[in-house]
Amino acid sequence: MLQIAGRKFSSRLIVGTGKFSSNSVMKEAINASGSEIVTVALRRVDLDNTQEDIIEAIDFSRIQILPNTSGAQNASEAIKIANIGRNMGLGNWVKLEVTPDPWYLLPDPIDTLKATEKLAKDGFAVLVYMNADPVLAKRLEDAGAEAVMPLASPIGSARGMKTKEMIRIIIENSNLPVVVDAGLGSPSDAGYAMEMGADAVLVNTAIATSDNPVKMAKAFKLAVEAGRTGYEAGIIASKEHAYASSPEKGII
Amino acid sequence: MRYKNFLSLLEQYRWEKVSAKIANVKPDTLDKLLKKENFSVGDLPILLSQTASARLPELEKKASRITTQYFGKARFLYAPLYITNRCINRCVYCGFNKNNKIERKRLSSKEISKDADYLYNQGFRHILIVSGEDPIVMKSDYLIDTIALLHKKFPSISIEVQPLTENLYRKAVAAGCDGLSLYQETYNKKVYKIVHIGGPKRDFRWRIEGPERAAKAGIKKINFGVLLGLADFRTDIFFAALHAAFIRKRFWKTQIGFSFPRIRPFVGSYQPTVEVKDRDLLQIILALRLVFPQAFLVLSTRERAGFRDKLLQIAATNTSAGSKTNPGGYSDDSTTGQFDISDNRTPAEVVRAIRAAGLYPVWKDWDIGLAG
Ligand code: SF4
């Protein structure tokens, strides 16, 4: 079972909420995904406007809400937003995102580390969005993070596991759960990350913007389960060269 | 090469040459370009050309895919709040022009709160403060106080006022302003002088350097644009894009966007010298989306309802709704607006249309914690 910050989850698929066409489609997709952790951008949360609010659409009894600090460009903004979320009553989990560059939304390693230290000290369970940097992953672990979330490729790009060599090292070295985040475009990408030994994956764009988000959520669920099961079974080493399974020798 | 400011980059270009380049795009060149996946500002003369206008369905397909990739189904709402229509400029195309005999009004903080409450209750969380070039903005804390007042309720505040000093932009940021709309109107210096016949706005340079001062001061989002109808729009949009791209590279934390004001009927007699048709506006929006996948593309209620809905579906990301363009207009609609509104739907009706198009209306996309 997946365990993060002392809580256990049977699903290893975390889903995002930012890009759906409506709350009802989102709800259905979350159900189909089987996900028990759902991330929500705090900058979108508006408790004053209940008809439009994402929070209203999420079933708290079953789902751990993971507020994120998207939009924060530095440590102090991220810390401020995280506290606003906690004060709203959204709990002490936070997905830390510090992205100074509004274009590719790549995380700032320095301010991410600073914010992690501070938030962990202040009692938050910090799950950290980060570039796939194995040394940074260890530094975040030392700083008190509860999980590291390295990106597979730039957010929204659907390019798949472009950082796989670095993620491999992160998984090998980490004492924390490793959640592969951002850039997973297809179920097979997610399956691949799970086969490598990732503890979980986070998917948003690929589900929310597909032609059929509910079906796609299900596809990711199956892929994550398949990948994890494969990992647990012990996948045989891939071969460098292809060998014909029925040798040609002797045919002629 | 690294230019010390945008003006020195601009000086490397000749308007006529860019126009000629756009006018002489061969179908072959376009064919080749459309095979690419990523586009740059250097591709804009081709994408904005007459030649490309015959291929809008293809551009539309690409642009809509890119928009979905970066923005998903989310579309963002904002409302303009006009605080004063006093103006010392004489822009020939504008109803607030100093020479126009209209009732002038500068809202008190009480009046501002009244309009603001109305907008808040409609659902808005992003306000665009708009004003004429009222000298009080430069001489006092009127604007800064207004930002601070509105920021108590609204997480996101943008301004569309005269170009400010870097120091004033800094104060605006500290008071809670995160966005700036500052349109050059036209990048053609000759036309610029002709249409700005009096007042401080005649200073082309002070205006064009505004975005650099604002970015330095820490404004997070800057909107560029030209007033469509003043000069050859294809060339003008190219320069606006060049400007935005310059700011983006120089001030890498600044988000950029574009607006597309077309000249609308107003009190006065100016007629646009260049006609910009719906399909031209569509082409502009598609071309900019291809070159700037992550840019905000912003619509106003100058455009008709059906057309706005269509643009939002394809590539535009932000829209106002139920706008009034006269100070105090939300509580008392007796004064004249800056321009006529084409889309008279209420915010609720606009939201319904957004939903019907399979899109998600987002009122709040910013947090108090992100400002100041
Ligand atoms: S465009 Fe602006 S500066 Fe020019 S007259 Fe109108 S309000 Fe004044």
XYZ file of C-alpha atoms and ligand atoms in Angstrom:
632
model
C 0.000 0.000 0.000
C 1.055 3.519 -0.659
C 1.883 5.376 2.521
C 2.389 9.130 2.681
C 2.712 11.152 5.873
C 1.338 8.278 7.909
C -1.746 7.775 5.785
C -2.351 4.651 3.721
C -3.880 4.560 0.262
C -4.805 1.667 -1.941
C -4.746 3.735 -5.137
C -1.410 4.907 -6.507
C -2.903 7.404 -8.911
C -3.195 11.035 -7.855
C -5.259 13.321 -10.080
C -5.288 17.057 -10.687
C -8.380 19.212 -11.065
C -7.284 22.238 -13.061
C -8.298 21.610 -16.621
C -11.677 19.881 -16.689
C -14.673 21.177 -18.616
C -16.999 21.039 -15.608
C -17.230 19.922 -12.017
C -19.504 17.047 -12.966
C -17.060 15.642 -15.523
C -14.295 16.086 -12.962
C -16.241 14.229 -10.314
C -16.973 11.332 -12.609
C -13.365 11.167 -13.756
C -12.109 11.156 -10.172
C -14.442 8.281 -9.416
C -13.350 6.354 -12.476
C -9.693 6.895 -11.622
C -10.153 5.303 -8.205
C -7.882 8.025 -6.895
C -7.843 8.761 -3.166
C -5.669 11.857 -3.379
C -6.781 14.867 -5.392
C -4.804 18.047 -5.812
C -6.472 21.468 -6.033
C -4.902 24.845 -6.803
C -5.472 27.085 -3.796
C -5.569 30.096 -6.065
C -8.742 28.685 -7.612
C -10.467 27.990 -4.304
C -13.172 30.492 -3.431
C -15.242 29.558 -0.442
C -17.409 32.619 -1.101
C -18.625 31.228 -4.375
C -20.076 27.796 -3.761
C -21.734 27.141 -7.104
C -18.434 27.453 -8.954
C -16.175 25.926 -6.375
C -13.992 22.920 -7.046
C -13.865 22.009 -3.367
C -17.631 21.487 -3.349
C -17.240 18.815 -5.992
C -14.877 16.631 -3.971
C -15.967 13.892 -1.585
C -13.847 14.509 1.503
C -14.898 11.316 3.242
C -13.054 9.200 0.718
C -10.484 11.583 -0.651
C -7.412 13.207 0.814
C -7.306 16.712 -0.519
C -3.900 17.952 -1.549
C -3.968 21.742 -1.881
C -1.201 23.032 -4.136
C 0.584 26.357 -4.273
C 0.557 26.742 -8.052
C 1.124 30.322 -9.092
C 3.701 30.916 -6.369
C 6.892 32.297 -7.864
C 9.030 32.198 -4.736
C 9.245 30.646 -1.293
C 7.446 33.392 0.580
C 4.424 33.343 -1.741
C 4.224 29.570 -1.485
C 4.380 29.705 2.298
C 1.695 32.387 2.413
C -0.651 30.424 0.166
C -0.082 27.179 2.061
C -1.079 28.918 5.270
C -4.152 30.449 3.665
C -5.213 26.927 2.679
C -4.679 25.545 6.156
C -6.574 28.455 7.692
C -9.469 27.742 5.336
C -9.719 24.333 6.947
C -8.231 22.330 4.105
C -5.852 20.436 6.374
C -2.098 20.365 6.661
C -1.166 18.589 3.463
C 0.348 20.730 0.778
C 1.776 20.084 -2.625
C 4.528 22.627 -2.855
C 4.921 24.212 -6.278
C 7.317 27.114 -6.730
C 7.485 28.085 -10.375
C 9.041 31.457 -11.147
C 8.907 30.975 -14.895
C 5.294 31.266 -16.066
C 6.121 29.604 -19.385
C 7.250 26.091 -18.646
C 6.312 26.193 -14.971
C 9.582 24.548 -14.024
C 10.181 24.432 -10.284
C 12.792 26.651 -8.650
C 15.138 24.316 -6.742
C 16.427 26.950 -4.326
C 13.148 28.457 -3.214
C 11.513 25.030 -3.215
C 14.070 23.836 -0.687
C 13.653 26.959 1.459
C 9.876 26.666 1.486
C 10.040 22.948 2.272
C 12.189 23.601 5.342
C 9.857 26.274 6.626
C 6.589 24.465 5.933
C 7.821 21.185 7.403
C 8.874 23.039 10.535
C 5.431 24.636 10.706
C 3.739 21.267 10.749
C 2.750 20.810 7.112
C 3.001 17.489 5.335
C 4.913 18.721 2.317
C 4.804 16.852 -0.981
C 7.271 18.576 -3.228
C 7.032 19.192 -6.961
C 10.599 19.250 -8.234
C 12.782 18.822 -11.243
C 14.182 15.321 -11.567
C 17.354 16.109 -9.653
C 18.543 13.246 -7.429
C 20.638 15.486 -5.185
C 17.774 17.878 -4.634
C 15.573 14.904 -3.760
C 17.931 14.005 -0.930
C 18.166 17.605 0.209
C 14.361 17.788 0.363
C 14.283 14.581 2.341
C 16.727 16.115 4.834
C 14.573 19.249 4.934
C 11.542 17.282 6.129
C 9.507 16.600 2.984
C 6.973 13.753 3.103
C 7.211 12.897 -0.584
C 9.125 14.030 -3.629
C 7.370 14.585 -6.925
C 9.870 14.758 -9.786
C 8.559 15.803 -13.181
C 8.622 13.378 -16.102
C 8.709 16.211 -18.641
C 7.470 19.824 -18.708
C 3.991 20.209 -17.261
C 1.181 19.783 -19.786
C 3.618 18.664 -22.471
C 2.455 15.035 -22.610
C 5.972 14.042 -23.590
C 6.266 11.152 -21.172
C 9.244 9.953 -19.156
C 11.908 12.217 -20.583
C 13.770 12.393 -17.265
C 13.726 8.657 -16.671
C 17.465 8.246 -15.983
C 17.313 10.791 -13.170
C 14.044 9.429 -11.832
C 15.628 5.982 -11.716
C 18.336 7.340 -9.396
C 15.801 9.219 -7.279
C 13.775 6.035 -6.774
C 16.892 4.047 -5.960
C 18.086 6.500 -3.325
C 14.919 7.811 -1.781
C 13.534 6.932 1.627
C 10.424 8.922 0.759
C 7.598 8.000 -1.570
C 8.426 9.094 -5.111
C 5.472 10.402 -7.076
C 6.143 10.995 -10.751
C 4.411 14.216 -11.688
C 3.861 16.291 -14.836
C 4.199 15.363 -18.453
C 2.701 11.866 -18.418
C 0.712 11.897 -21.641
C -0.651 8.394 -21.972
C -1.538 5.453 -19.746
C 1.577 3.633 -20.970
C 3.728 6.516 -19.667
C 2.183 6.058 -16.246
C 2.577 2.291 -16.446
C 6.220 2.738 -17.330
C 6.853 4.999 -14.320
C 5.208 2.435 -12.063
C 7.221 -0.435 -13.545
C 10.361 1.516 -12.733
C 9.322 1.489 -9.110
C 7.686 4.872 -8.637
C 5.348 4.805 -5.626
C 2.638 6.757 -7.406
C 1.985 9.088 -10.340
C 0.083 12.336 -10.678
C -1.940 12.999 -13.813
C -3.970 16.041 -14.763
C -3.809 17.297 -18.363
C -3.830 13.869 -19.980
C -7.100 12.981 -18.298
C -8.836 16.351 -18.135
C -8.254 17.371 -21.744
C -8.837 14.035 -23.437
C -11.997 13.633 -25.511
C -13.376 11.305 -22.883
C -11.931 12.177 -19.482
C -13.894 9.513 -17.615
C -12.695 6.722 -19.854
C -9.167 8.063 -19.812
C -9.220 8.191 -16.007
C -10.089 4.518 -16.015
C -7.298 3.789 -18.514
C -4.770 5.455 -16.223
C -6.104 3.528 -13.256
C -5.574 0.242 -15.081
C -2.135 1.245 -16.335
C -0.994 2.268 -12.863
C -2.219 -1.013 -11.426
C -0.603 -3.009 -14.223
C 2.689 -1.174 -13.846
C 2.751 -1.596 -10.100
C 1.842 -5.276 -10.282
C 4.574 -5.782 -12.846
C 7.086 -4.030 -10.633
C 6.132 -6.170 -7.659
C 6.337 -9.337 -9.727
C 9.844 -8.390 -10.790
C 10.152 -7.466 -14.417
C 12.862 -9.399 -16.236
C 15.795 -7.290 -17.409
C 15.211 -5.826 -20.820
C 17.490 -7.130 -23.508
C 19.939 -4.865 -25.278
C 19.386 -6.689 -28.561
C 16.390 -8.439 -29.961
C 16.692 -12.190 -30.374
C 14.448 -14.130 -32.660
C 12.608 -16.610 -30.503
C 12.723 -19.275 -33.179
C 16.233 -19.197 -34.622
C 16.526 -19.344 -38.370
C 19.477 -21.710 -38.207
C 18.726 -25.020 -39.811
C 15.666 -23.817 -41.695
C 17.373 -23.686 -45.039
C 22.230 40.038 -29.570
C 21.253 41.640 -26.300
C 19.555 44.999 -26.745
C 19.587 47.427 -23.874
C 15.897 48.155 -24.234
C 13.014 47.396 -26.541
C 13.334 50.680 -28.374
C 16.825 49.843 -29.574
C 15.542 46.499 -30.837
C 12.631 48.252 -32.558
C 15.049 50.580 -34.300
C 16.548 47.614 -36.128
C 13.306 47.233 -38.050
C 11.728 49.316 -40.791
C 7.933 49.336 -40.837
C 7.761 49.278 -44.645
C 10.104 46.336 -44.881
C 8.094 44.264 -42.445
C 4.888 45.166 -44.279
C 6.454 44.160 -47.569
C 7.619 40.874 -46.112
C 4.125 40.099 -44.884
C 2.603 41.097 -48.222
C 4.908 38.846 -50.222
C 4.629 35.490 -48.523
C 4.621 32.662 -51.063
C 2.287 29.696 -50.588
C 5.360 27.399 -50.567
C 6.867 29.225 -47.625
C 3.631 28.863 -45.721
C 3.360 25.161 -46.573
C 6.790 24.542 -45.172
C 6.097 26.506 -42.034
C 2.861 24.714 -41.269
C 4.719 21.416 -41.075
C 6.522 22.664 -37.981
C 5.393 22.010 -34.435
C 6.824 25.041 -32.680
C 6.721 28.592 -33.916
C 8.668 31.727 -33.077
C 8.128 35.457 -33.487
C 10.182 35.224 -36.675
C 7.384 33.108 -38.163
C 4.723 35.727 -37.475
C 5.048 37.647 -40.762
C 4.130 34.407 -42.506
C 1.325 33.465 -40.109
C -0.171 36.964 -40.279
C 0.004 37.218 -44.069
C -2.834 37.436 -46.559
C -1.496 34.176 -47.922
C -2.107 32.522 -44.563
C -5.595 33.980 -44.320
C -6.643 31.409 -46.916
C -5.594 28.648 -44.524
C -7.424 29.608 -41.348
C -8.985 26.167 -40.743
C -5.518 24.629 -40.480
C -4.272 27.359 -38.174
C -7.416 26.958 -36.139
C -6.839 23.258 -35.608
C -3.313 23.769 -34.387
C -4.184 26.754 -32.224
C -7.046 25.014 -30.547
C -4.917 21.971 -29.748
C -2.210 24.147 -28.206
C -4.747 26.106 -26.155
C -6.189 22.913 -24.717
C -2.740 21.596 -23.930
C -1.770 24.621 -21.848
C -5.075 25.880 -20.490
C -7.242 22.804 -20.603
C -10.903 23.789 -20.597
C -10.468 26.726 -18.217
C -11.484 30.242 -19.335
C -10.989 33.239 -17.078
C -13.401 36.068 -16.291
C -12.616 39.665 -15.413
C -14.460 42.968 -15.250
C -13.254 46.469 -16.104
C -13.938 49.152 -13.529
C -13.704 52.704 -14.902
C -12.674 55.082 -12.140
C -12.299 58.366 -14.004
C -13.012 59.629 -17.513
C -11.131 62.878 -17.100
C -8.406 63.012 -19.682
C -5.791 65.521 -20.803
C -5.081 63.739 -24.065
C -6.594 64.228 -27.458
C -6.564 60.805 -29.042
C -8.692 61.181 -32.142
C -10.226 57.718 -31.820
C -11.470 57.981 -28.244
C -14.682 59.153 -26.620
C -12.872 60.428 -23.522
C -10.745 62.747 -25.670
C -10.309 66.098 -23.896
C -12.148 67.934 -26.690
C -15.288 65.859 -26.359
C -18.046 67.562 -24.452
C -19.104 64.746 -22.194
C -19.856 64.705 -18.517
C -16.616 64.123 -16.624
C -16.547 62.049 -13.539
C -13.923 60.873 -11.116
C -15.224 58.324 -8.642
C -14.786 58.795 -4.913
C -13.730 55.786 -2.873
C -17.345 55.388 -1.800
C -18.515 55.264 -5.405
C -15.731 52.830 -6.280
C -16.813 50.535 -3.458
C -20.354 50.625 -4.745
C -19.368 49.419 -8.209
C -16.927 46.955 -6.677
C -19.596 45.407 -4.443
C -21.829 44.999 -7.446
C -19.082 43.217 -9.393
C -18.159 41.026 -6.446
C -21.750 39.882 -6.099
C -21.843 39.049 -9.790
C -18.968 36.665 -9.055
C -15.949 38.593 -10.305
C -12.629 38.184 -8.464
C -10.403 39.856 -11.060
C -10.808 43.587 -11.619
C -9.225 45.704 -14.323
C -9.032 49.320 -13.164
C -9.417 51.646 -16.158
C -8.998 55.414 -16.339
C -8.438 58.259 -18.766
C -5.177 60.143 -18.408
C -6.366 61.981 -15.335
C -3.450 64.005 -13.890
C -4.484 63.034 -10.394
C -2.994 59.584 -11.010
C 0.513 61.021 -11.270
C 0.085 63.701 -8.626
C -1.472 61.772 -5.787
C -2.106 58.340 -4.321
C -5.572 58.163 -5.900
C -4.722 55.119 -8.009
C -2.677 53.409 -5.310
C -5.444 53.896 -2.754
C -7.965 52.528 -5.215
C -5.856 49.410 -5.776
C -5.487 48.890 -2.033
C -9.206 49.406 -1.493
C -10.191 46.899 -4.179
C -7.529 44.412 -3.158
C -9.276 43.961 0.167
C -11.962 42.059 -1.713
C -10.504 41.064 -5.035
C -7.457 38.782 -5.169
C -6.438 39.967 -8.623
C -6.162 43.608 -9.670
C -4.890 44.839 -13.030
C -4.584 48.396 -14.248
C -5.174 50.035 -17.605
C -4.105 53.625 -17.047
C -1.474 55.972 -18.476
C 2.144 54.783 -18.394
C 3.520 55.257 -14.883
C 6.956 55.810 -13.453
C 8.817 52.786 -12.163
C 8.301 54.066 -8.656
C 4.542 54.304 -9.088
C 4.439 50.810 -10.559
C 6.306 49.636 -7.477
C 3.742 51.269 -5.230
C 0.966 49.717 -7.284
C 2.501 46.262 -6.814
C 2.840 46.828 -3.095
C -0.833 47.823 -2.956
C -1.852 44.571 -4.631
C -1.679 45.113 -8.384
C -0.517 42.071 -10.327
C -1.393 42.954 -13.913
C -0.874 45.744 -16.414
C -2.572 46.429 -19.725
C -0.666 49.008 -21.691
C -1.274 49.101 -25.407
C 1.026 51.020 -27.658
C -2.039 51.690 -29.899
C 0.302 51.583 -32.920
C 3.987 50.864 -33.412
C 3.967 53.042 -36.519
C 5.550 56.285 -35.310
C 4.041 58.416 -38.057
C 0.517 57.213 -37.468
C 1.104 57.509 -33.739
C 1.799 61.230 -34.078
C -1.192 61.756 -36.341
C -3.755 60.176 -34.031
C -2.332 61.532 -30.781
C -2.714 65.192 -31.490
C -2.279 66.567 -28.002
C -1.334 65.706 -24.457
C 1.420 63.637 -22.842
C 0.417 60.578 -24.811
C 2.160 62.092 -27.839
C 5.377 60.829 -26.261
C 5.833 57.529 -28.113
C 8.903 56.608 -26.137
C 7.468 57.117 -22.639
C 4.649 54.794 -23.532
C 6.680 52.099 -25.251
C 9.035 51.892 -22.290
C 6.152 51.467 -19.860
C 6.182 47.659 -19.897
C 9.905 47.606 -19.079
C 9.385 49.921 -16.097
C 6.445 47.830 -14.940
C 8.287 44.534 -15.272
C 11.241 45.956 -13.346
C 8.845 47.068 -10.639
C 7.511 43.531 -10.299
C 4.190 43.593 -12.161
C 3.563 39.939 -12.889
C 1.377 39.960 -15.968
C 1.627 42.403 -18.847
C -0.860 42.684 -21.668
C 0.197 44.050 -25.026
C -1.901 45.232 -27.905
C -2.548 47.708 -30.658
C -5.728 49.540 -31.456
C -6.876 47.646 -34.513
C -7.873 50.007 -37.272
C -5.177 52.667 -36.922
C -2.468 51.226 -39.172
C -1.822 48.043 -41.126
C -2.810 45.560 -38.452
C -0.629 42.711 -39.693
C 2.503 44.764 -39.289
C 1.344 46.303 -36.035
C 0.626 42.918 -34.451
C 4.061 41.710 -35.472
C 5.616 44.579 -33.507
C 3.385 44.039 -30.491
C 4.514 40.408 -30.500
C 8.137 41.467 -30.799
C 7.616 43.733 -27.801
C 6.035 40.958 -25.742
C 8.761 38.484 -26.698
C 11.408 41.005 -25.664
C 9.820 41.489 -22.237
C 9.426 37.769 -21.799
C 13.099 37.074 -22.381
C 14.386 40.028 -20.412
C 12.030 39.683 -17.462
C 11.670 35.945 -17.317
C 9.199 35.865 -14.438
C 6.717 38.088 -16.225
C 3.676 36.510 -17.803
C 2.556 38.097 -21.060
C -0.745 38.374 -22.823
C -2.458 40.209 -25.650
C -5.663 42.148 -26.108
C -7.292 42.968 -29.410
C -9.275 46.200 -29.205
C -10.949 47.077 -32.486
C -12.054 50.654 -32.946
C -15.696 50.906 -31.965
C -18.237 53.692 -32.476
C -18.014 56.389 -29.804
C -18.811 60.049 -29.225
C -16.777 61.783 -31.953
C -16.278 61.331 -35.622
C -13.099 59.360 -36.178
C -13.371 56.591 -38.737
C -10.867 53.715 -38.724
C -8.435 53.997 -41.636
C -8.005 50.257 -41.883
C -10.822 47.786 -41.750
C -10.242 44.781 -39.514
C -12.806 42.116 -40.279
C -13.842 39.253 -38.021
C -11.739 36.835 -39.994
C -8.742 39.149 -39.644
C -9.166 39.242 -35.891
C -9.468 35.476 -35.886
C -6.233 35.188 -37.844
C -4.432 37.485 -35.408
C -5.553 35.407 -32.464
C -4.592 32.134 -34.115
C -1.176 33.409 -35.149
C -0.400 34.695 -31.666
C -1.534 31.446 -30.079
C 0.826 29.446 -32.293
C 3.765 31.642 -31.368
C 2.860 32.105 -27.698
C 1.244 28.872 -26.479
C 1.111 30.058 -22.860
C 0.032 33.675 -23.386
C -3.264 34.997 -22.101
C -5.371 36.125 -25.051
C -7.921 38.574 -23.743
C -11.315 39.564 -25.149
C -13.466 42.552 -24.278
C -17.154 43.181 -24.806
C -16.332 45.289 -27.837
C -16.898 42.121 -29.819
C -20.234 40.475 -30.566
C -21.503 37.650 -28.386
C -21.409 34.837 -30.922
C -17.977 35.788 -32.187
C -16.592 35.990 -28.647
C -17.950 32.552 -27.836
C -16.249 31.152 -30.895
C -12.898 32.788 -30.104
C -13.024 31.468 -26.550
C -13.611 28.008 -27.847
C -10.579 28.124 -30.109
C -7.834 30.134 -28.501
C -8.867 33.117 -26.369
C -8.509 32.500 -22.641
C -9.840 35.559 -20.827
C -13.016 37.508 -21.209
C -14.879 40.332 -19.586
C -18.635 40.172 -19.219
C -21.448 42.615 -18.562
C -18.995 45.510 -18.839
C -19.699 49.219 -18.406
C -17.200 51.673 -19.850
C -18.296 54.749 -17.918
C -17.143 55.592 -14.392
C -19.720 54.452 -11.879
C -21.593 52.705 -14.667
C -22.412 49.603 -12.674
C -24.390 51.560 -10.099
C -25.564 54.502 -12.198
C -25.546 54.348 -15.963
C -26.187 57.987 -16.813
C -22.786 59.050 -18.199
C -21.332 58.181 -21.603
C -19.071 55.171 -22.096
C -15.620 55.164 -23.697
C -16.898 52.978 -26.486
C -20.077 51.103 -27.328
C -20.524 47.600 -26.017
C -21.408 44.905 -28.561
C -21.967 42.022 -26.183
C -24.687 43.121 -23.809
C -25.163 39.801 -22.040
C -25.020 39.658 -18.265
C -22.087 37.838 -16.632
C -24.406 34.950 -15.806
C -25.388 34.656 -19.455
C -21.771 34.718 -20.582
C -20.915 32.022 -18.063
C -23.780 29.914 -19.336
C -22.446 30.240 -22.881
C -18.949 29.262 -21.729
C -20.347 26.162 -20.061
C -22.457 25.297 -23.078
C -19.269 25.283 -25.130
C -17.809 22.608 -22.859
C -15.512 25.071 -21.107
C -14.988 25.833 -17.426
C -15.592 29.420 -16.315
C -12.977 30.450 -13.760
C -13.723 33.561 -11.695
C -10.790 33.250 -9.344
C -7.345 32.312 -10.552
C -5.212 34.295 -8.163
C -4.724 34.452 -4.474
C -4.224 37.312 -2.071
C -1.045 35.483 -1.036
C 0.405 35.970 -4.516
C 0.271 39.736 -4.564
C 2.303 42.502 -3.029
S -7.420 56.801 -25.330
Fe -7.014 57.130 -23.175
S -5.587 58.804 -23.194
Fe -6.548 58.854 -25.185
S -8.267 60.217 -24.982
Fe -9.017 58.170 -24.538
S -8.893 57.981 -22.340
Fe -7.629 59.709 -22.923
